[in-house]
Short mmCIF file of C-alpha atoms and ligand atoms in Angstrom, two decimals:
data_model
loop_
_atom_site.label_atom_id
_atom_site.label_comp_id
_atom_site.label_asym_id
_atom_site.label_seq_id
_atom_site.Cartn_x
_atom_site.Cartn_y
_atom_site.Cartn_z
CA MET X 1 0.00 0.00 0.00
CA CYS X 2 2.78 2.39 0.82
CA LEU X 3 4.67 2.05 -2.45
CA ALA X 4 3.81 4.60 -5.10
CA VAL X 5 3.70 3.48 -8.73
CA PRO X 6 4.76 5.59 -11.70
CA GLY X 7 2.16 6.25 -14.39
CA ARG X 8 1.63 8.34 -17.52
CA VAL X 9 -1.15 10.91 -17.84
CA LEU X 10 -3.53 10.08 -20.72
CA ASP X 11 -6.12 12.81 -20.33
CA ILE X 12 -7.15 15.47 -17.85
CA GLY X 13 -10.62 16.56 -16.76
CA GLU X 14 -12.61 17.75 -13.79
CA LYS X 15 -14.93 16.06 -11.32
CA ASP X 16 -16.78 17.74 -8.44
CA GLY X 17 -14.54 20.77 -8.89
CA THR X 18 -11.41 18.63 -8.61
CA ARG X 19 -8.67 18.16 -11.21
CA MET X 20 -8.63 14.49 -12.22
CA ALA X 21 -6.72 12.47 -14.84
CA THR X 22 -6.74 9.06 -16.43
CA VAL X 23 -3.33 7.55 -15.77
CA ASP X 24 -1.81 4.48 -17.39
CA PHE X 25 0.31 2.14 -15.26
CA GLY X 26 1.88 -0.25 -17.73
CA GLY X 27 -1.51 -1.24 -19.17
CA VAL X 28 -3.77 -0.74 -16.15
CA GLN X 29 -5.67 2.55 -16.23
CA LYS X 30 -6.92 4.39 -13.16
CA GLU X 31 -8.55 7.65 -12.28
CA VAL X 32 -6.06 9.85 -10.44
CA CYS X 33 -6.44 13.13 -8.55
CA LEU X 34 -4.09 15.91 -9.73
CA GLU X 35 -4.80 18.44 -6.98
CA TYR X 36 -1.33 17.95 -5.51
CA LEU X 37 0.41 18.32 -8.90
CA PRO X 38 -1.86 20.83 -10.62
CA ASP X 39 0.50 21.63 -13.49
CA LEU X 40 1.04 18.03 -14.60
CA ARG X 41 0.31 17.70 -18.34
CA VAL X 42 -0.90 14.96 -20.67
CA GLY X 43 2.01 12.69 -21.61
CA GLU X 44 3.99 13.43 -18.43
CA TYR X 45 4.84 10.86 -15.75
CA ALA X 46 4.26 11.04 -12.02
CA ILE X 47 4.47 8.74 -9.05
CA VAL X 48 0.96 7.93 -7.92
CA HIS X 49 -0.11 6.69 -4.52
CA VAL X 50 -3.67 5.56 -3.67
CA GLY X 51 -5.09 7.53 -6.56
CA PHE X 52 -3.13 10.77 -6.07
CA ALA X 53 -0.24 12.06 -8.17
CA LEU X 54 2.43 13.08 -5.66
CA GLN X 55 5.59 13.93 -7.59
CA ARG X 56 6.73 14.33 -11.20
CA LEU X 57 9.06 11.73 -12.62
CA ASP X 58 11.11 11.75 -15.80
CA GLU X 59 10.07 9.28 -18.46
CA GLU X 60 13.20 7.16 -18.31
CA SER X 61 13.04 6.44 -14.57
CA ALA X 62 9.28 5.92 -14.75
CA ARG X 63 9.71 3.28 -17.47
CA GLN X 64 12.49 1.52 -15.59
CA THR X 65 10.52 1.40 -12.35
CA LEU X 66 7.37 0.20 -14.10
CA ALA X 67 9.29 -2.57 -15.87
CA LEU X 68 10.80 -3.68 -12.57
CA PHE X 69 7.48 -3.56 -10.68
CA GLU X 70 5.86 -5.55 -13.46
CA GLU X 71 8.58 -8.17 -13.35
CA LEU X 72 8.37 -8.47 -9.58
CA GLY X 73 4.61 -8.85 -9.65
CA MET X 74 4.07 -5.63 -7.73
CA LEU X 75 1.59 -4.26 -10.24
CA GLN X 76 -0.55 -7.34 -9.67
CA GLU X 77 -0.25 -6.75 -5.92
CA GLU X 78 -1.31 -3.12 -6.36
CA PHE X 79 -4.06 -3.51 -8.96
CA GLY X 80 -5.11 -7.17 -8.67
CA ASP X 81 -8.25 -8.32 -6.85
CA PRO X 82 -7.55 -7.85 -3.13
CA TRP X 83 -10.28 -10.30 -2.08
CA GLU X 84 -8.69 -13.01 -4.18
CA GLN X 85 -5.32 -12.20 -2.72
CA ALA X 86 -6.70 -12.29 0.83
CA ALA X 87 -8.53 -15.55 0.10
CA ALA X 88 -5.38 -17.07 -1.27
CA GLN X 89 -3.54 -15.99 1.84
CA ALA X 90 -6.22 -17.31 4.16
CA GLY X 91 -6.94 -20.61 2.53
CA ALA X 92 -4.09 -21.72 0.38
CA ASP X 93 -1.09 -21.64 2.62
CA SER X 94 0.39 -24.87 1.38
CA THR X 95 0.83 -23.47 -2.10
CA TRP X 96 1.00 -19.80 -1.26
CA PRO X 97 2.85 -18.02 -2.62
CA PHE X 98 5.05 -20.56 -4.36
CA ALA X 99 4.05 -23.73 -6.10
CA ASP X 100 7.40 -25.40 -5.85
CA GLY X 101 9.69 -23.46 -3.61
CA PRO X 102 11.19 -20.05 -4.00
CA PHE X 103 14.79 -21.15 -4.12
CA ALA X 104 14.47 -23.80 -6.79
CA ASP X 105 16.21 -21.51 -9.26
CA GLY X 106 17.34 -18.57 -7.18
CA PRO X 107 15.34 -16.06 -5.19
CA LEU X 108 13.49 -14.57 -8.12
CA ALA X 109 12.37 -17.83 -9.62
CA GLY X 110 9.02 -17.78 -7.85
CA GLU X 111 7.12 -14.54 -8.08
CA ALA X 112 5.68 -13.30 -4.85
CA THR X 113 2.33 -12.15 -6.13
CA ALA X 114 -0.73 -13.83 -4.82
CA PRO X 115 -1.48 -16.57 -7.33
CA GLN X 116 -3.92 -15.67 -10.10
CA HIS X 117 -5.61 -19.00 -9.49
CA ALA X 118 -6.65 -17.97 -5.98
CA GLN X 119 -8.06 -21.01 -4.28
CA GLU X 120 -11.81 -20.88 -4.31
CA GLU X 121 -12.40 -22.73 -1.07
CA GLY X 122 -10.89 -19.96 1.00
CA ARG X 123 -13.34 -17.37 -0.26
CA PRO X 124 -16.35 -16.33 1.69
CA MET G 1 27.69 -12.90 -5.45
CA LYS G 2 25.26 -15.52 -6.66
CA TYR G 3 22.33 -13.12 -6.99
CA ILE G 4 24.04 -10.35 -8.91
CA ASP G 5 22.64 -11.40 -12.30
CA GLU G 6 19.13 -10.76 -11.04
CA PHE G 7 19.60 -7.02 -10.92
CA GLN G 8 18.21 -4.78 -13.63
CA ASP G 9 21.67 -3.49 -14.44
CA PRO G 10 24.15 -6.06 -13.09
CA ALA G 11 27.16 -4.01 -14.19
CA LEU G 12 26.01 -1.00 -12.18
CA ALA G 13 25.09 -3.18 -9.19
CA ARG G 14 28.57 -4.69 -9.33
CA ARG G 15 30.20 -1.26 -9.41
CA LEU G 16 28.20 -0.07 -6.40
CA LEU G 17 28.98 -3.24 -4.47
CA ASP G 18 32.69 -3.06 -5.30
CA ASP G 19 32.70 0.51 -4.06
CA ILE G 20 30.99 -0.47 -0.79
CA HIS G 21 33.42 -3.37 -0.29
CA ALA G 22 36.37 -1.05 -0.94
CA THR G 23 35.09 1.63 1.46
CA VAL G 24 34.20 -0.45 4.50
CA THR G 25 36.85 -0.89 7.18
CA ARG G 26 34.71 -1.42 10.28
CA PRO G 27 31.29 -2.86 11.20
CA TRP G 28 28.29 -0.57 10.62
CA ALA G 29 24.58 -1.04 11.30
CA LEU G 30 22.14 0.75 9.00
CA MET G 31 18.38 0.81 9.34
CA GLU G 32 16.16 0.82 6.27
CA VAL G 33 13.07 2.58 7.55
CA CYS G 34 10.58 1.50 4.92
CA GLY G 35 9.01 -1.96 4.67
CA GLY G 36 9.06 -1.73 0.87
CA GLN G 37 12.83 -1.43 1.08
CA THR G 38 12.96 -4.43 3.43
CA HIS G 39 11.16 -6.53 0.83
CA THR G 40 13.56 -5.46 -1.92
CA ILE G 41 16.52 -6.30 0.33
CA ILE G 42 15.30 -9.77 1.30
CA ARG G 43 13.88 -10.61 -2.13
CA HIS G 44 17.18 -9.83 -3.87
CA GLY G 45 19.45 -11.05 -1.11
CA ILE G 46 21.07 -7.60 -0.93
CA ASP G 47 22.00 -8.18 2.71
CA GLN G 48 23.98 -11.23 1.58
CA LEU G 49 25.79 -9.36 -1.18
CA LEU G 50 27.03 -6.64 1.16
CA PRO G 51 30.31 -6.93 3.05
CA GLU G 52 29.93 -8.79 6.33
CA GLN G 53 30.62 -5.60 8.27
CA VAL G 54 27.50 -3.90 6.93
CA GLU G 55 24.36 -5.00 8.76
CA LEU G 56 20.92 -3.93 7.57
CA ILE G 57 18.36 -3.60 10.36
CA HIS G 58 14.68 -3.55 9.42
CA GLY G 59 12.77 -0.52 10.59
CA PRO G 60 9.17 0.22 11.62
CA GLY G 61 8.16 1.52 8.19
CA CYS G 62 5.13 -0.61 7.45
CA PRO G 63 1.92 1.35 8.08
CA VAL G 64 -0.20 -1.79 8.20
CA CYS G 65 2.10 -3.37 10.78
CA VAL G 66 2.23 -0.45 13.17
CA THR G 67 -1.51 0.22 13.28
CA PRO G 68 -2.41 -0.53 16.91
CA LEU G 69 -4.52 -3.56 17.72
CA GLU G 70 -7.00 -1.28 19.45
CA VAL G 71 -7.62 0.59 16.18
CA ILE G 72 -7.98 -2.68 14.24
CA ASP G 73 -10.55 -3.81 16.82
CA LYS G 74 -12.43 -0.53 16.44
CA ALA G 75 -12.42 -1.04 12.68
CA LEU G 76 -13.82 -4.56 13.09
CA GLU G 77 -16.51 -3.29 15.45
CA ILE G 78 -17.59 -0.48 13.11
CA ALA G 79 -17.43 -2.74 10.04
CA SER G 80 -19.79 -5.22 11.72
CA ARG G 81 -22.58 -2.67 12.08
CA PRO G 82 -25.47 -3.24 9.69
CA ASP G 83 -25.85 0.47 8.86
CA VAL G 84 -22.19 0.83 7.87
CA ILE G 85 -20.28 0.34 4.65
CA PHE G 86 -16.65 -0.03 5.69
CA CYS G 87 -14.06 0.86 3.05
CA SER G 88 -10.39 -0.03 3.31
CA PHE G 89 -7.24 -0.60 1.31
CA GLY G 90 -6.81 -4.27 0.46
CA ASP G 91 -3.81 -4.89 2.65
CA MET G 92 -5.81 -4.33 5.86
CA LEU G 93 -8.12 -7.29 5.16
CA ARG G 94 -6.12 -9.96 6.92
CA VAL G 95 -4.48 -7.93 9.67
CA PRO G 96 -5.42 -9.75 12.85
CA GLY G 97 -7.47 -7.94 15.47
CA THR G 98 -8.46 -9.63 18.71
CA GLY G 99 -9.67 -12.96 17.35
CA ARG G 100 -10.70 -11.99 13.80
CA ASP G 101 -9.97 -9.80 10.79
CA LEU G 102 -11.90 -7.71 8.22
CA PHE G 103 -11.94 -10.67 5.83
CA GLN G 104 -13.92 -12.63 8.43
CA VAL G 105 -16.20 -9.68 9.17
CA ARG G 106 -17.22 -9.70 5.54
CA SER G 107 -17.81 -13.44 5.51
CA GLU G 108 -20.07 -12.91 8.56
CA GLY G 109 -22.16 -10.44 6.57
CA GLY G 110 -20.42 -7.11 7.16
CA ASP G 111 -20.37 -4.74 4.20
CA VAL G 112 -16.61 -4.39 3.79
CA ARG G 113 -15.40 -2.94 0.52
CA VAL G 114 -11.90 -2.56 -0.83
CA VAL G 115 -11.06 0.67 -2.57
CA TYR G 116 -8.02 1.71 -4.58
CA SER G 117 -8.24 5.34 -3.50
CA PRO G 118 -9.93 7.15 -0.57
CA LEU G 119 -11.85 9.14 -3.19
CA ASP G 120 -13.52 5.87 -4.21
CA ALA G 121 -14.82 5.59 -0.64
CA LEU G 122 -16.23 9.09 -0.88
CA ARG G 123 -18.02 8.06 -4.07
CA VAL G 124 -19.51 5.07 -2.23
CA ALA G 125 -20.87 7.58 0.31
CA GLN G 126 -22.38 9.72 -2.46
CA ASP G 127 -23.99 6.64 -4.00
CA ASN G 128 -25.40 5.39 -0.67
CA PRO G 129 -26.79 8.44 1.12
CA GLN G 130 -28.87 6.29 3.48
CA ARG G 131 -25.85 4.40 4.86
CA GLN G 132 -22.83 5.49 6.89
CA VAL G 133 -19.57 5.06 4.96
CA VAL G 134 -16.38 4.79 7.00
CA PHE G 135 -12.92 4.80 5.45
CA PHE G 136 -9.98 3.22 7.28
CA GLY G 137 -7.44 6.06 7.19
CA ILE G 138 -4.11 4.50 8.03
CA GLY G 139 -0.65 5.14 6.64
CA PHE G 140 2.44 7.31 6.75
CA GLU G 141 3.10 10.71 5.19
CA THR G 142 2.52 9.26 1.72
CA THR G 143 -1.05 8.20 2.42
CA ALA G 144 -2.08 11.03 4.75
CA PRO G 145 -2.38 13.74 2.03
CA PRO G 146 -4.78 11.70 -0.13
CA ASN G 147 -6.92 11.00 2.94
CA ALA G 148 -6.74 14.67 3.96
CA MET G 149 -7.93 15.73 0.49
CA THR G 150 -10.81 13.26 0.70
CA VAL G 151 -12.07 14.67 4.01
CA HIS G 152 -11.64 18.18 2.62
CA GLN G 153 -13.75 17.18 -0.40
CA ALA G 154 -16.42 15.60 1.81
CA LYS G 155 -16.71 18.85 3.74
CA LYS G 156 -16.72 20.96 0.58
CA LEU G 157 -19.43 18.83 -1.05
CA GLY G 158 -21.46 18.65 2.18
CA ILE G 159 -21.36 14.83 2.32
CA ARG G 160 -22.65 13.97 5.78
CA ASN G 161 -22.54 10.16 5.74
CA PHE G 162 -18.77 9.87 5.33
CA SER G 163 -16.18 9.58 8.09
CA LEU G 164 -12.57 8.54 8.60
CA LEU G 165 -11.22 6.10 11.17
CA VAL G 166 -7.83 7.77 11.51
CA SER G 167 -4.56 6.17 12.52
CA HIS G 168 -1.93 8.12 10.63
CA VAL G 169 1.70 7.94 11.68
CA ARG G 170 4.79 10.10 11.05
CA VAL G 171 8.26 8.75 10.40
CA PRO G 172 10.67 11.30 12.00
CA PRO G 173 9.37 10.87 15.58
CA ALA G 174 9.79 7.09 15.15
CA ILE G 175 13.41 7.60 14.09
CA GLU G 176 13.84 9.84 17.10
CA ALA G 177 12.40 7.15 19.41
CA ILE G 178 14.68 4.49 17.93
CA MET G 179 17.77 6.68 18.41
CA LYS G 180 16.80 7.42 22.01
CA SER G 181 16.31 3.77 22.95
CA PRO G 182 19.13 2.44 25.16
CA SER G 183 19.32 -0.73 23.06
CA CYS G 184 19.71 1.20 19.81
CA ARG G 185 22.45 -0.10 17.52
CA VAL G 186 21.53 1.96 14.45
CA GLN G 187 24.34 4.14 13.09
CA GLY G 188 22.77 5.34 9.86
CA PHE G 189 19.35 5.56 8.23
CA LEU G 190 18.07 4.86 4.75
CA ALA G 191 15.05 7.18 4.83
CA ALA G 192 11.82 6.21 3.06
CA GLY G 193 11.81 7.77 -0.41
CA HIS G 194 8.09 8.18 -0.93
CA VAL G 195 7.54 9.74 2.48
CA CYS G 196 10.13 12.34 1.43
CA SER G 197 8.39 12.85 -1.94
CA VAL G 198 5.63 14.47 0.12
CA MET G 199 7.49 15.87 3.12
CA GLY G 200 10.78 16.86 1.48
CA VAL G 201 13.97 16.44 3.47
CA GLY G 202 13.55 19.39 5.84
CA GLU G 203 12.71 17.31 8.91
CA TYR G 204 16.01 15.42 8.86
CA PRO G 205 19.03 17.79 9.16
CA GLU G 206 18.30 18.62 12.79
CA LEU G 207 17.77 14.94 13.61
CA ALA G 208 20.98 13.93 11.84
CA GLU G 209 22.93 16.61 13.67
CA ARG G 210 21.52 15.91 17.13
CA HIS G 211 22.11 12.15 16.95
CA ARG G 212 25.21 12.42 14.75
CA VAL G 213 23.65 9.93 12.36
CA PRO G 214 23.78 9.98 8.52
CA VAL G 215 20.40 9.97 6.80
CA VAL G 216 20.25 9.01 3.11
CA VAL G 217 16.91 9.38 1.34
CA THR G 218 16.61 6.13 -0.63
CA GLY G 219 14.28 4.61 -3.23
CA PHE G 220 12.96 1.07 -3.52
CA GLU G 221 14.74 -0.63 -6.36
CA PRO G 222 17.78 -2.83 -5.75
CA LEU G 223 20.13 -0.25 -7.23
CA ASP G 224 18.52 2.48 -5.08
CA ILE G 225 19.19 0.46 -1.94
CA LEU G 226 22.80 -0.21 -2.93
CA GLU G 227 23.35 3.47 -3.65
CA GLY G 228 21.79 4.39 -0.29
CA VAL G 229 24.04 1.94 1.53
CA ARG G 230 27.08 3.17 -0.41
CA ARG G 231 26.46 6.78 0.59
CA ALA G 232 25.67 5.98 4.24
CA VAL G 233 28.79 3.83 4.60
CA ARG G 234 30.94 6.49 2.96
CA GLN G 235 29.68 9.07 5.46
CA LEU G 236 30.22 6.75 8.43
CA GLU G 237 33.76 5.90 7.37
CA ARG G 238 34.54 9.61 7.07
CA GLY G 239 32.91 10.47 10.38
CA GLU G 240 30.21 12.58 8.68
CA HIS G 241 26.50 12.79 9.50
CA THR G 242 24.60 14.76 6.92
CA VAL G 243 21.36 14.32 5.01
CA GLU G 244 21.80 13.14 1.41
CA ASN G 245 19.15 12.67 -1.23
CA ALA G 246 19.87 9.53 -3.26
CA TYR G 247 16.34 9.50 -4.73
CA ALA G 248 16.36 12.87 -6.46
CA ARG G 249 14.26 11.61 -9.36
CA ALA G 250 11.21 11.46 -7.06
CA VAL G 251 12.16 13.67 -4.11
CA ARG G 252 12.44 17.45 -4.26
CA PRO G 253 14.03 19.04 -1.17
CA GLU G 254 10.84 20.99 -0.47
CA GLY G 255 8.55 17.96 -0.94
CA ASN G 256 5.07 18.63 -2.28
CA PRO G 257 3.91 22.05 -1.00
CA ALA G 258 0.25 21.55 -1.97
CA ALA G 259 0.10 18.28 -0.07
CA LEU G 260 1.85 19.81 2.94
CA ALA G 261 -0.66 22.67 3.04
CA MET G 262 -3.58 20.25 2.97
CA LEU G 263 -2.05 18.14 5.75
CA GLU G 264 -1.69 21.26 7.83
CA ASP G 265 -5.33 22.20 7.25
CA VAL G 266 -7.00 18.84 7.87
CA PHE G 267 -4.78 17.16 10.46
CA GLU G 268 -3.00 18.09 13.66
CA VAL G 269 -0.03 16.34 15.24
CA THR G 270 -0.84 14.04 18.14
CA ASP G 271 0.79 11.29 20.21
CA ARG G 272 0.12 7.90 18.68
CA ALA G 273 0.48 4.28 19.80
CA TRP G 274 2.42 2.01 17.44
CA ARG G 275 1.50 -1.65 17.50
CA GLY G 276 4.03 -3.63 19.51
CA ILE G 277 6.05 -0.50 20.31
CA GLY G 278 3.84 1.76 22.40
CA VAL G 279 3.08 5.45 22.39
CA ILE G 280 5.57 7.70 20.57
CA PRO G 281 5.14 11.42 21.29
CA ASP G 282 3.98 13.55 18.34
CA SER G 283 4.19 10.55 16.05
CA GLY G 284 0.74 10.73 14.49
CA TRP G 285 -2.00 12.86 13.03
CA ARG G 286 -5.65 13.19 13.96
CA LEU G 287 -8.34 15.30 12.35
CA SER G 288 -8.09 18.93 13.37
CA ALA G 289 -11.00 20.58 15.21
CA ARG G 290 -12.52 21.92 11.98
CA TYR G 291 -12.93 18.40 10.64
CA ARG G 292 -13.81 16.61 13.89
CA ASP G 293 -17.31 15.87 12.48
CA PHE G 294 -15.67 13.49 10.05
CA ASP G 295 -13.97 11.44 12.78
CA ALA G 296 -15.50 7.95 12.92
CA GLU G 297 -14.49 7.58 16.56
CA HIS G 298 -16.70 10.54 17.40
CA ARG G 299 -19.55 9.29 15.25
CA PHE G 300 -19.62 5.73 16.59
CA SER G 301 -19.16 4.65 20.15
CA VAL G 302 -16.38 2.10 20.04
CA SER G 303 -14.84 2.34 23.47
CA GLY G 304 -14.48 -0.48 25.95
CA ILE G 305 -13.24 -3.08 23.48
CA ASP G 306 -11.20 -5.80 25.14
CA THR G 307 -8.04 -5.99 23.02
CA ARG G 308 -5.66 -8.90 23.49
CA GLU G 309 -2.27 -9.16 21.79
CA PRO G 310 -1.06 -12.73 21.31
CA ALA G 311 1.65 -13.26 23.92
CA GLU G 312 3.91 -15.13 21.48
CA CYS G 313 4.14 -12.30 18.96
CA ARG G 314 7.37 -10.31 19.13
CA SER G 315 6.62 -7.95 16.27
CA GLY G 316 7.36 -4.96 18.49
CA GLU G 317 10.98 -6.05 18.69
CA VAL G 318 11.02 -6.86 14.97
CA LEU G 319 9.71 -3.37 14.17
CA GLN G 320 12.40 -1.76 16.29
CA GLY G 321 15.15 -3.76 14.66
CA LEU G 322 15.93 -5.66 17.89
CA LEU G 323 14.99 -9.08 16.53
CA LYS G 324 15.08 -10.67 13.09
CA PRO G 325 11.74 -12.31 12.18
CA HIS G 326 13.09 -15.87 12.10
CA GLU G 327 14.36 -15.43 15.64
CA CYS G 328 10.75 -15.28 16.83
CA GLU G 329 9.77 -18.73 18.10
CA ALA G 330 6.39 -18.64 16.42
CA PHE G 331 7.86 -17.83 12.98
CA GLY G 332 6.69 -20.34 10.38
CA THR G 333 5.10 -22.62 12.96
CA LEU G 334 2.39 -20.95 15.05
CA CYS G 335 2.55 -17.90 12.82
CA THR G 336 2.22 -18.04 9.04
CA PRO G 337 0.47 -15.81 6.49
CA ARG G 338 -2.49 -18.19 6.71
CA SER G 339 -2.88 -17.78 10.45
CA PRO G 340 -0.80 -14.75 11.36
CA LEU G 341 -0.25 -13.71 14.96
CA GLY G 342 1.03 -10.28 14.05
CA ALA G 343 0.45 -7.80 11.25
CA THR G 344 4.12 -8.07 10.25
CA MET G 345 3.32 -11.57 8.92
CA VAL G 346 0.49 -10.50 6.59
CA SER G 347 1.30 -7.05 5.34
CA SER G 348 2.84 -6.88 1.89
CA GLU G 349 5.49 -4.68 3.49
CA GLY G 350 5.90 -6.62 6.75
CA ALA G 351 9.33 -7.90 7.76
CA CYS G 352 8.03 -11.30 8.97
CA ALA G 353 6.21 -11.74 5.65
CA ALA G 354 9.41 -10.92 3.74
CA TYR G 355 11.34 -13.63 5.59
CA TYR G 356 8.47 -16.08 5.18
CA LEU G 357 8.23 -15.41 1.45
CA TYR G 358 11.89 -15.44 0.56
CA ARG G 359 13.86 -17.11 3.32
CA ARG G 360 11.52 -19.81 4.56
CA LEU G 361 13.18 -22.79 2.89
CA GLU G 362 16.62 -21.47 3.63
CA LEU G 363 15.67 -21.17 7.31
CA GLY G 364 14.22 -24.64 7.47
CA THR G 365 10.74 -23.47 8.35
CA ALA G 366 8.94 -24.68 5.24
CA PRO G 367 5.81 -26.70 6.09
CA ALA G 368 7.59 -30.05 5.68
CA ALA G 369 10.22 -28.97 8.15
CA ALA G 370 7.93 -26.94 10.34
CA THR G 371 8.99 -28.71 13.50
CA THR G 372 12.71 -28.31 12.91
CA PRO G 373 14.05 -25.99 15.56
CA LEU G 374 15.54 -22.86 14.03
CA GLU G 375 18.82 -23.43 15.83
CA ALA G 376 19.37 -26.62 13.89
CA SER G 377 18.75 -24.91 10.57
CA PRO G 378 21.17 -23.07 8.38
CA VAL G 379 20.65 -19.50 9.44
CA VAL G 380 21.35 -16.67 7.05
S1 SF4 U 401 6.74 -14.25 13.18
FE1 SF4 U 401 4.57 -13.86 13.68
S2 SF4 U 401 4.47 -14.04 15.90
FE2 SF4 U 401 6.65 -13.75 15.38
S3 SF4 U 401 6.98 -11.52 15.45
FE3 SF4 U 401 6.44 -12.02 13.33
S4 SF4 U 401 4.20 -11.71 13.24
FE4 SF4 U 401 4.73 -11.85 15.43
#
């Protein structure tokens, strides 16, 4: 929750008197509040936390960070279905988060995202 | 150096590491404040790539972990009420209160909803004028401004059925408390980059001077951590103690002035209890008098809850850097992400979760070996 994710502004509008934007995070699009970075423009990058743009970022570092977050499964953690993730955590401990052991091929071999195939039996 | 190929730019990682190895002459203990940094460190084995003399101590920087049990219990109580829609970030769902969590409250019929942004919770309130909508406002300086803006919006739009259960915490007083503790071993800090994106670096020079401790503002990627360590070690070896910004691409010295102004308007500084640690003076925010109407604790009576911390859980020591997660007796046996005793085992930024995710097999605490005493296992 505490990690901010870089995204690129696609368009800017207004809602309830508040400056809002559609921001793309490596494929996932979210509505983001621009009140804290009012002069951010379409095409620019910013780090975004819980739906608020907090600081400008240059394109190169934004791309690098996004690529890394994607590879590490952190985008799934941030934008995936939290109920599925919680269910997987609650009910699928024997396979969560790794199917066959994180150190089989080095520490990055198993990705630490909650599995996409969240076990159904753990869900309410 | 078995993990070096995993870095985004192995050549640069190698250069930074070589520099750290060449600089170090004595043992140094650095604390990475942020839980996101802890996960990067453990996931990439950065602690194992560093020279033996450099020890990384995990800090209290996980907002989910430090939210007091009492507040979690209040959240569970409010979320169970039939007239309430309780909105939260996803990572609070499985944080254990006394005997249950939000995930269970929902399975028992509570209307618990996960939102991506606090503004989504405000929209839920607009869409459900006949119900009370409560948002769980936890987090550090990165999360507080969005929540402040949301309350400000609620007031501006005259939305009466929205309130915030507030448990915001501030990093510098926690650093202060750690430095003042008699058992403190920390000699340098890697400060949390995103906190500084909002706050700037202005809170640190005085702290660095008073405790003669280097503070390096650091990002979250493996190369960021290595660069933070490199700069902190260089300062320590030279006997310096200044504030350096190693995350300039996302941190301006002045922070985000608009966010700071909103924080000032909506919140006021207050003493706050940290789970497992206790009360730290001036370490939190609560709604200021002008916004007291939006305080869920005022709107709902939630006093007199009997909170009980599991006796086995030593997360307080883990959060203060006094104990490594696997040194807790319950680690991987009584306490797993499936049935966590402490928040540090379920939060995506928790130190116990990091060790469980990435070091479990190495530590001999995988399910098959769950009864193996830690002492008999290869310890990192
Ligand atoms: S391993 Fe579990 S019981 Fe031990 S300190 Fe961590 S959260 Fe608490």
